[in-house]
Short mmCIF file of C-alpha atoms and ligand atoms in Angstrom, two decimals:
data_model
loop_
_atom_site.label_atom_id
_atom_site.label_comp_id
_atom_site.label_asym_id
_atom_site.label_seq_id
_atom_site.Cartn_x
_atom_site.Cartn_y
_atom_site.Cartn_z
CA MET A 1 191.81 29.10 -59.45
CA LYS A 2 193.41 32.42 -59.23
CA THR A 3 190.50 34.78 -59.75
CA GLY A 4 191.82 38.12 -58.44
CA PHE A 5 194.04 40.68 -59.41
CA THR A 6 195.99 43.82 -58.20
CA LEU A 7 195.92 47.37 -59.01
CA ARG A 8 198.40 49.63 -57.42
CA ASN A 9 197.97 48.91 -53.96
CA VAL A 10 194.83 46.97 -54.09
CA GLN A 11 194.00 43.28 -54.31
CA PHE A 12 190.55 42.64 -55.98
CA ARG A 13 189.08 39.60 -55.37
CA ASN A 14 188.07 38.69 -59.05
CA ARG A 15 187.99 40.56 -62.57
CA VAL A 16 184.10 41.43 -62.54
CA PHE A 17 182.57 44.72 -61.52
CA VAL A 18 179.41 46.52 -61.73
CA ALA A 19 179.37 49.73 -63.97
CA SER A 20 178.84 53.27 -62.74
CA GLY A 21 175.25 54.45 -63.00
CA THR A 22 173.97 50.89 -63.05
CA PHE A 23 174.11 49.75 -59.46
CA GLY A 24 173.02 53.14 -57.60
CA TYR A 25 175.32 53.35 -54.23
CA GLY A 26 174.91 49.63 -53.78
CA ASP A 27 172.04 49.69 -50.90
CA GLU A 28 169.23 49.73 -53.88
CA VAL A 29 170.02 45.91 -54.41
CA ARG A 30 170.73 45.35 -50.57
CA ASN A 31 168.74 42.14 -50.65
CA LEU A 32 169.18 41.14 -54.20
CA VAL A 33 172.82 40.63 -55.01
CA ASP A 34 175.48 38.74 -53.16
CA VAL A 35 178.30 41.41 -53.46
CA SER A 36 181.15 39.47 -52.09
CA HIS A 37 181.31 37.55 -55.42
CA LEU A 38 181.89 41.04 -57.51
CA GLY A 39 185.45 42.35 -57.76
CA GLY A 40 183.93 45.59 -56.95
CA ILE A 41 181.11 48.34 -57.27
CA MET A 42 181.55 51.41 -59.38
CA THR A 43 179.22 54.05 -57.80
CA LYS A 44 177.03 56.01 -59.69
CA SER A 45 178.93 59.44 -60.49
CA LEU A 46 179.23 62.03 -57.90
CA SER A 47 179.77 65.98 -58.24
CA TRP A 48 180.30 68.56 -55.54
CA LYS A 49 176.69 69.81 -55.52
CA PRO A 50 173.62 67.28 -55.98
CA ARG A 51 172.28 67.40 -59.73
CA ASP A 52 168.47 66.64 -60.70
CA GLY A 53 169.68 65.53 -63.99
CA ASN A 54 168.11 65.91 -67.34
CA PRO A 55 164.17 66.31 -67.82
CA PRO A 56 162.18 63.36 -68.77
CA PRO A 57 162.02 61.09 -70.86
CA ARG A 58 165.72 59.91 -70.01
CA ILE A 59 165.78 56.51 -71.20
CA ALA A 60 164.47 54.81 -74.43
CA GLU A 61 165.00 51.17 -75.44
CA THR A 62 166.28 50.40 -78.64
CA PRO A 63 167.28 47.26 -80.57
CA SER A 64 169.55 45.37 -78.08
CA GLY A 65 170.21 48.59 -76.59
CA MET A 66 169.42 51.28 -74.40
CA LEU A 67 169.68 55.02 -74.75
CA ASN A 68 169.86 56.97 -71.62
CA SER A 69 170.36 60.75 -70.87
CA ILE A 70 170.30 60.96 -67.19
CA GLY A 71 172.40 64.01 -67.04
CA LEU A 72 174.35 62.84 -64.12
CA ALA A 73 171.74 63.01 -61.79
CA ASN A 74 173.19 62.18 -58.10
CA ILE A 75 173.07 63.22 -54.42
CA GLY A 76 176.28 65.23 -54.23
CA VAL A 77 179.28 64.32 -52.50
CA HIS A 78 178.41 65.30 -49.06
CA ALA A 79 175.32 63.50 -48.84
CA PHE A 80 177.14 60.35 -50.46
CA ILE A 81 179.56 60.91 -47.45
CA GLU A 82 176.84 60.93 -44.77
CA LYS A 83 174.25 58.62 -46.26
CA LYS A 84 175.42 56.28 -48.39
CA LEU A 85 179.36 55.44 -47.60
CA PRO A 86 178.55 54.14 -43.92
CA TYR A 87 176.33 51.24 -45.91
CA LEU A 88 179.10 50.73 -48.42
CA ARG A 89 181.87 50.17 -45.92
CA THR A 90 179.91 47.24 -44.25
CA LEU A 91 179.86 45.65 -47.95
CA ASP A 92 182.50 42.56 -48.31
CA THR A 93 183.63 44.18 -51.57
CA HIS A 94 185.93 46.82 -53.05
CA ILE A 95 184.32 50.27 -53.59
CA VAL A 96 185.29 52.42 -56.52
CA VAL A 97 183.76 56.05 -56.49
CA ASN A 98 182.87 57.58 -59.80
CA ILE A 99 183.31 61.04 -60.01
CA ALA A 100 181.95 63.66 -62.90
CA ALA A 101 182.61 67.20 -62.66
CA SER A 102 182.02 70.67 -64.63
CA SER A 103 185.50 71.89 -64.20
CA VAL A 104 188.95 70.53 -63.44
CA GLN A 105 188.63 72.47 -59.85
CA GLU A 106 185.47 70.44 -59.10
CA TYR A 107 187.04 66.90 -59.94
CA CYS A 108 189.88 68.14 -57.39
CA ASP A 109 187.49 68.96 -54.78
CA VAL A 110 185.20 66.15 -54.92
CA LEU A 111 188.32 63.54 -55.10
CA GLY A 112 190.10 65.48 -52.46
CA LEU A 113 187.39 65.32 -50.23
CA LEU A 114 186.75 61.65 -50.64
CA ASP A 115 190.29 60.80 -50.16
CA GLU A 116 190.00 61.72 -46.53
CA HIS A 117 187.15 58.91 -46.00
CA GLU A 118 187.73 55.46 -45.07
CA GLY A 119 185.98 52.82 -47.13
CA ILE A 120 186.95 53.82 -50.59
CA HIS A 121 189.29 51.74 -52.69
CA GLY A 122 189.85 53.93 -55.73
CA PHE A 123 188.22 56.50 -58.02
CA GLU A 124 186.75 55.74 -61.50
CA ILE A 125 187.02 59.40 -63.41
CA ASN A 126 184.08 60.19 -65.69
CA VAL A 127 185.30 62.63 -68.35
CA SER A 128 182.96 61.30 -71.09
CA CYS A 129 179.34 61.61 -69.80
CA PRO A 130 177.59 62.49 -73.23
CA ASN A 131 174.45 64.25 -71.84
CA VAL A 132 175.63 67.33 -69.89
CA LYS A 133 176.77 70.87 -71.59
CA GLU A 134 179.59 71.48 -69.28
CA GLY A 135 182.41 69.19 -69.06
CA GLY A 136 181.39 65.46 -69.82
CA LEU A 137 182.49 65.02 -73.42
CA SER A 138 184.01 68.27 -73.88
CA PHE A 139 186.79 67.33 -71.71
CA GLY A 140 186.70 63.45 -72.80
CA THR A 141 187.42 64.29 -76.38
CA ASP A 142 190.15 66.93 -75.59
CA CYS A 143 193.26 64.88 -75.17
CA ASP A 144 195.30 67.34 -73.41
CA ARG A 145 192.27 68.41 -70.98
CA THR A 146 192.03 64.79 -70.21
CA ALA A 147 195.76 64.49 -69.31
CA GLU A 148 195.34 67.39 -67.26
CA ILE A 149 192.62 66.10 -65.22
CA THR A 150 194.46 62.80 -64.71
CA SER A 151 197.78 64.67 -63.36
CA ARG A 152 195.81 67.13 -61.36
CA LEU A 153 194.08 63.87 -59.48
CA ARG A 154 197.16 61.85 -59.58
CA ALA A 155 198.90 64.54 -57.13
CA LEU A 156 195.87 63.76 -54.71
CA THR A 157 195.48 60.28 -54.19
CA GLU A 158 197.65 57.10 -53.61
CA LYS A 159 194.83 55.18 -54.33
CA PRO A 160 194.00 53.50 -57.86
CA LEU A 161 193.03 56.20 -60.42
CA ILE A 162 190.96 54.86 -63.26
CA ILE A 163 190.03 57.12 -66.02
CA LYS A 164 186.96 56.12 -68.28
CA LEU A 165 187.35 56.92 -71.75
CA THR A 166 184.95 57.70 -74.43
CA PRO A 167 184.45 55.74 -77.66
CA ASN A 168 183.30 59.18 -79.17
CA VAL A 169 186.88 60.13 -80.58
CA THR A 170 188.79 58.96 -83.60
CA HIS A 171 191.82 57.23 -81.79
CA ILE A 172 191.09 56.13 -78.33
CA GLY A 173 194.20 54.49 -78.15
CA GLN A 174 196.11 58.03 -77.88
CA PHE A 175 193.71 59.04 -75.28
CA ALA A 176 194.92 55.96 -73.20
CA ALA A 177 198.49 56.76 -73.87
CA ALA A 178 197.82 60.41 -72.62
CA VAL A 179 196.48 59.58 -69.31
CA LYS A 180 198.96 56.57 -68.96
CA ASP A 181 201.78 59.19 -69.13
CA ALA A 182 199.84 61.61 -66.64
CA GLY A 183 199.71 58.96 -64.07
CA ALA A 184 196.49 56.83 -64.37
CA ASP A 185 196.69 53.32 -63.02
CA ALA A 186 194.04 51.87 -65.34
CA VAL A 187 191.30 52.98 -67.96
CA SER A 188 187.72 52.05 -68.22
CA VAL A 189 186.93 51.15 -71.98
CA MET A 190 184.32 52.33 -72.82
CA ASN A 191 181.56 54.74 -72.08
CA THR A 192 178.54 55.00 -74.02
CA VAL A 193 178.27 55.67 -77.59
CA ILE A 194 176.30 58.87 -78.70
CA GLY A 195 173.19 57.70 -80.12
CA MET A 196 169.48 58.70 -80.95
CA ALA A 197 165.95 57.32 -81.14
CA VAL A 198 162.89 58.82 -83.03
CA ASP A 199 159.33 58.07 -82.35
CA ALA A 200 158.01 58.36 -85.98
CA ARG A 201 154.23 59.28 -84.73
CA THR A 202 154.85 61.91 -82.44
CA ARG A 203 158.20 63.08 -84.79
CA LYS A 204 159.86 63.53 -81.44
CA PRO A 205 163.20 62.27 -80.14
CA LYS A 206 162.44 59.45 -77.60
CA VAL A 207 164.99 61.27 -75.05
CA SER A 208 164.56 64.99 -74.24
CA THR A 209 168.02 65.85 -74.90
CA VAL A 210 167.41 64.51 -78.60
CA THR A 211 170.82 62.58 -78.44
CA GLY A 212 171.81 60.30 -75.37
CA GLY A 213 174.15 57.32 -74.49
CA LEU A 214 173.75 54.15 -76.29
CA SER A 215 174.53 50.88 -74.33
CA GLY A 216 173.99 47.11 -74.14
CA PRO A 217 174.52 44.48 -76.48
CA ALA A 218 174.01 46.51 -79.81
CA ILE A 219 177.61 48.42 -78.68
CA LYS A 220 179.64 44.83 -77.92
CA PRO A 221 181.43 44.72 -81.33
CA ILE A 222 182.38 48.70 -80.95
CA ALA A 223 183.40 48.09 -77.04
CA LEU A 224 185.73 45.16 -78.26
CA ALA A 225 187.65 46.93 -80.95
CA LYS A 226 188.17 49.86 -78.84
CA VAL A 227 189.59 47.60 -75.78
CA TYR A 228 191.57 46.21 -78.52
CA GLU A 229 192.86 49.24 -79.69
CA VAL A 230 193.73 50.24 -76.26
CA ALA A 231 195.56 47.14 -75.63
CA GLN A 232 197.62 47.55 -78.58
CA SER A 233 198.33 51.12 -77.36
CA VAL A 234 199.19 50.97 -73.58
CA ASP A 235 200.35 48.35 -70.93
CA ILE A 236 198.11 49.41 -67.88
CA PRO A 237 195.19 47.39 -67.07
CA ILE A 238 191.89 47.79 -68.84
CA PHE A 239 188.29 47.66 -67.45
CA GLY A 240 186.26 46.08 -70.56
CA ILE A 241 182.72 47.76 -70.74
CA GLY A 242 180.08 47.45 -73.42
CA GLY A 243 176.99 45.07 -73.63
CA ILE A 244 178.42 42.27 -71.44
CA MET A 245 175.31 39.88 -70.65
CA THR A 246 177.23 36.29 -70.11
CA ALA A 247 180.48 34.88 -68.97
CA GLU A 248 181.40 34.25 -72.59
CA ASP A 249 180.82 37.93 -73.56
CA ALA A 250 183.24 38.69 -70.40
CA VAL A 251 185.80 36.07 -71.63
CA GLU A 252 185.59 37.93 -75.16
CA PHE A 253 186.58 41.25 -73.58
CA LEU A 254 189.55 39.74 -71.72
CA LEU A 255 190.89 38.00 -74.79
CA VAL A 256 191.26 41.14 -76.57
CA GLY A 257 193.09 42.79 -73.69
CA ALA A 258 190.86 43.67 -70.78
CA SER A 259 192.19 43.00 -67.39
CA ALA A 260 188.75 42.89 -65.90
CA VAL A 261 185.06 43.73 -66.96
CA GLN A 262 182.50 46.09 -65.76
CA ILE A 263 178.65 44.73 -66.21
CA GLY A 264 176.32 47.75 -67.09
CA THR A 265 172.98 47.54 -68.77
CA ALA A 266 172.40 43.96 -67.94
CA ASN A 267 171.95 44.83 -64.28
CA PHE A 268 168.68 46.66 -65.36
CA ILE A 269 167.57 43.10 -66.40
CA ASP A 270 169.17 41.26 -63.50
CA PRO A 271 171.21 43.09 -60.81
CA SER A 272 172.90 39.77 -60.18
CA THR A 273 174.37 39.33 -63.51
CA GLY A 274 177.80 40.21 -62.25
CA VAL A 275 177.86 37.43 -59.90
CA THR A 276 176.68 35.10 -62.60
CA VAL A 277 179.28 36.26 -64.88
CA ALA A 278 182.21 36.06 -62.10
CA LYS A 279 181.07 32.32 -61.56
CA GLY A 280 180.66 31.50 -65.28
CA ILE A 281 184.36 32.85 -65.97
CA GLU A 282 185.62 30.54 -63.57
CA SER A 283 184.09 27.48 -64.71
CA PHE A 284 184.89 28.29 -68.16
CA ALA A 285 188.59 28.65 -67.14
CA ARG A 286 188.35 25.48 -65.46
CA GLN A 287 187.00 23.63 -68.43
CA GLN A 288 190.04 25.37 -70.35
CA GLY A 289 192.46 23.75 -67.82
CA LEU A 290 193.55 27.10 -66.68
CA ASN A 291 194.99 28.31 -63.25
CA ASP A 292 194.54 31.78 -63.48
CA ILE A 293 191.93 33.86 -65.03
CA GLY A 294 194.86 36.31 -66.08
CA GLU A 295 195.74 33.63 -68.48
CA LEU A 296 193.13 34.60 -70.83
CA VAL A 297 194.00 38.54 -70.58
CA GLY A 298 195.00 39.54 -74.31
CA ALA A 299 195.18 35.88 -75.23
CA LEU A 300 193.44 36.54 -78.71
CA ASN A 301 194.61 34.33 -81.40
CA ALA A 302 194.79 36.99 -83.98
CA ARG A 303 196.80 37.14 -87.14
CA LYS A 304 198.05 40.76 -86.47
CA ASP A 305 199.25 41.12 -90.11
CA PHE A 306 195.51 41.17 -91.00
CA SER A 307 193.93 43.65 -88.55
CA VAL A 308 193.46 47.05 -90.26
CA LEU A 309 193.73 48.75 -86.88
CA GLN A 310 197.58 47.92 -86.82
CA SER A 311 197.76 50.03 -89.67
CA TRP A 312 196.28 53.21 -88.05
CA LEU A 313 198.40 52.96 -84.54
C1 DHB B 401 175.33 59.58 -68.15
C2 DHB B 401 176.68 59.51 -67.99
C3 DHB B 401 177.38 58.80 -68.63
O1 DHB B 401 178.84 58.56 -68.36
C4 DHB B 401 176.84 57.87 -69.66
O2 DHB B 401 177.79 56.95 -70.07
C5 DHB B 401 175.65 57.99 -69.89
C6 DHB B 401 174.66 59.00 -69.25
C7 DHB B 401 174.12 60.34 -67.56
O3 DHB B 401 174.13 60.52 -66.25
O4 DHB B 401 173.54 61.02 -68.36
#
C-alpha cells in the first residue's frame, strides 16, 4: 500500500499529521506515542519573543467541542532552537514548524532564523489565531495581507510553505487562490471557528477573552465544506483539519479533496489518535481494494449540479 505523498521537495511517510498546538514540541508525549507512524508533527506556533498567552480560564468544554483562548503562548523561537529542536531532530518523522506573528516583518524574522537550522522540514503559517489583538485574524481575514505574507516568506525558503487558513471569512476559496498565486505549496483548512460559551449562573463567559476558537467534532461538517470549497478553487494540496476523531472521519476529508489530514483536539483525549487514524486509513484502503491512499483524494461521489457551493464559486 502506498501511503506517502510529496510536497515540494519532501516525501512524507503518510497523510496523517498532528495539528499545531495539540502536540506541544513533541517532547511532552515522548513515552506515549510512536511518532514514526505519523506523516509529521506541526509544532505549537512560534513567535520571535516568548509569549505568556491570555489570562485563565483559557479552555472550556462545549457540546462535542472545545473552546480555547490560549493567545499563542509559546517559548519563542530562540528557546525553541536551543531547547526543543535538538530533541525533535532525533524523531523519526517530519517536523513542520508553525509560525505566528504580529507583523509581516516578525513572520520573516522567525522563518529566516529557523530556515538556517537543520531538522525542520517545512513551515506552516498561522495567519488565523482568533485570540490575539495584533496579527492573527486581522491578517487572515484580509486577502491581500495574507498574500503579501505568503510571497515575503516564499522568498526566504525552499522548504514547503503551508498557509493555515481561517474559516471566519465569506469565501475561503478566494484566500486559497491568493496564497497559491503568492507561492504557497499547500494550505491547511481549517483553523478554529470563532465561538463563545457562557456560564448562566455566574453570568460570565467561559474563557477570559469572551470569545475563543472552537474545535473538535462540533466543527467537522463546517471543515468538510471548507475543504470542499478550497478543493474546487485551487489545485494545491490541502491539509484537512476539523474534528477528526477516527479513520473514517479522515477518509471523509480525503474524499472531499484533502491530500492529508491533521488531528487536533482528539490528541487531548488520546495523543496516539494520529497513529490509530493512520493505521485505520490503511486498512480502509485495503478493504476497498486500493493500492494507494492517494486514490481517495477528491474521490467524492457528488452530483456537482446539486451543490449550492458551485453556484457561489
Ligand atoms: C490559538 C491559536 C489558534 O490558531 C487557534 O486556532 C486557537 C487558539 C491560541 O494560541 O490562542
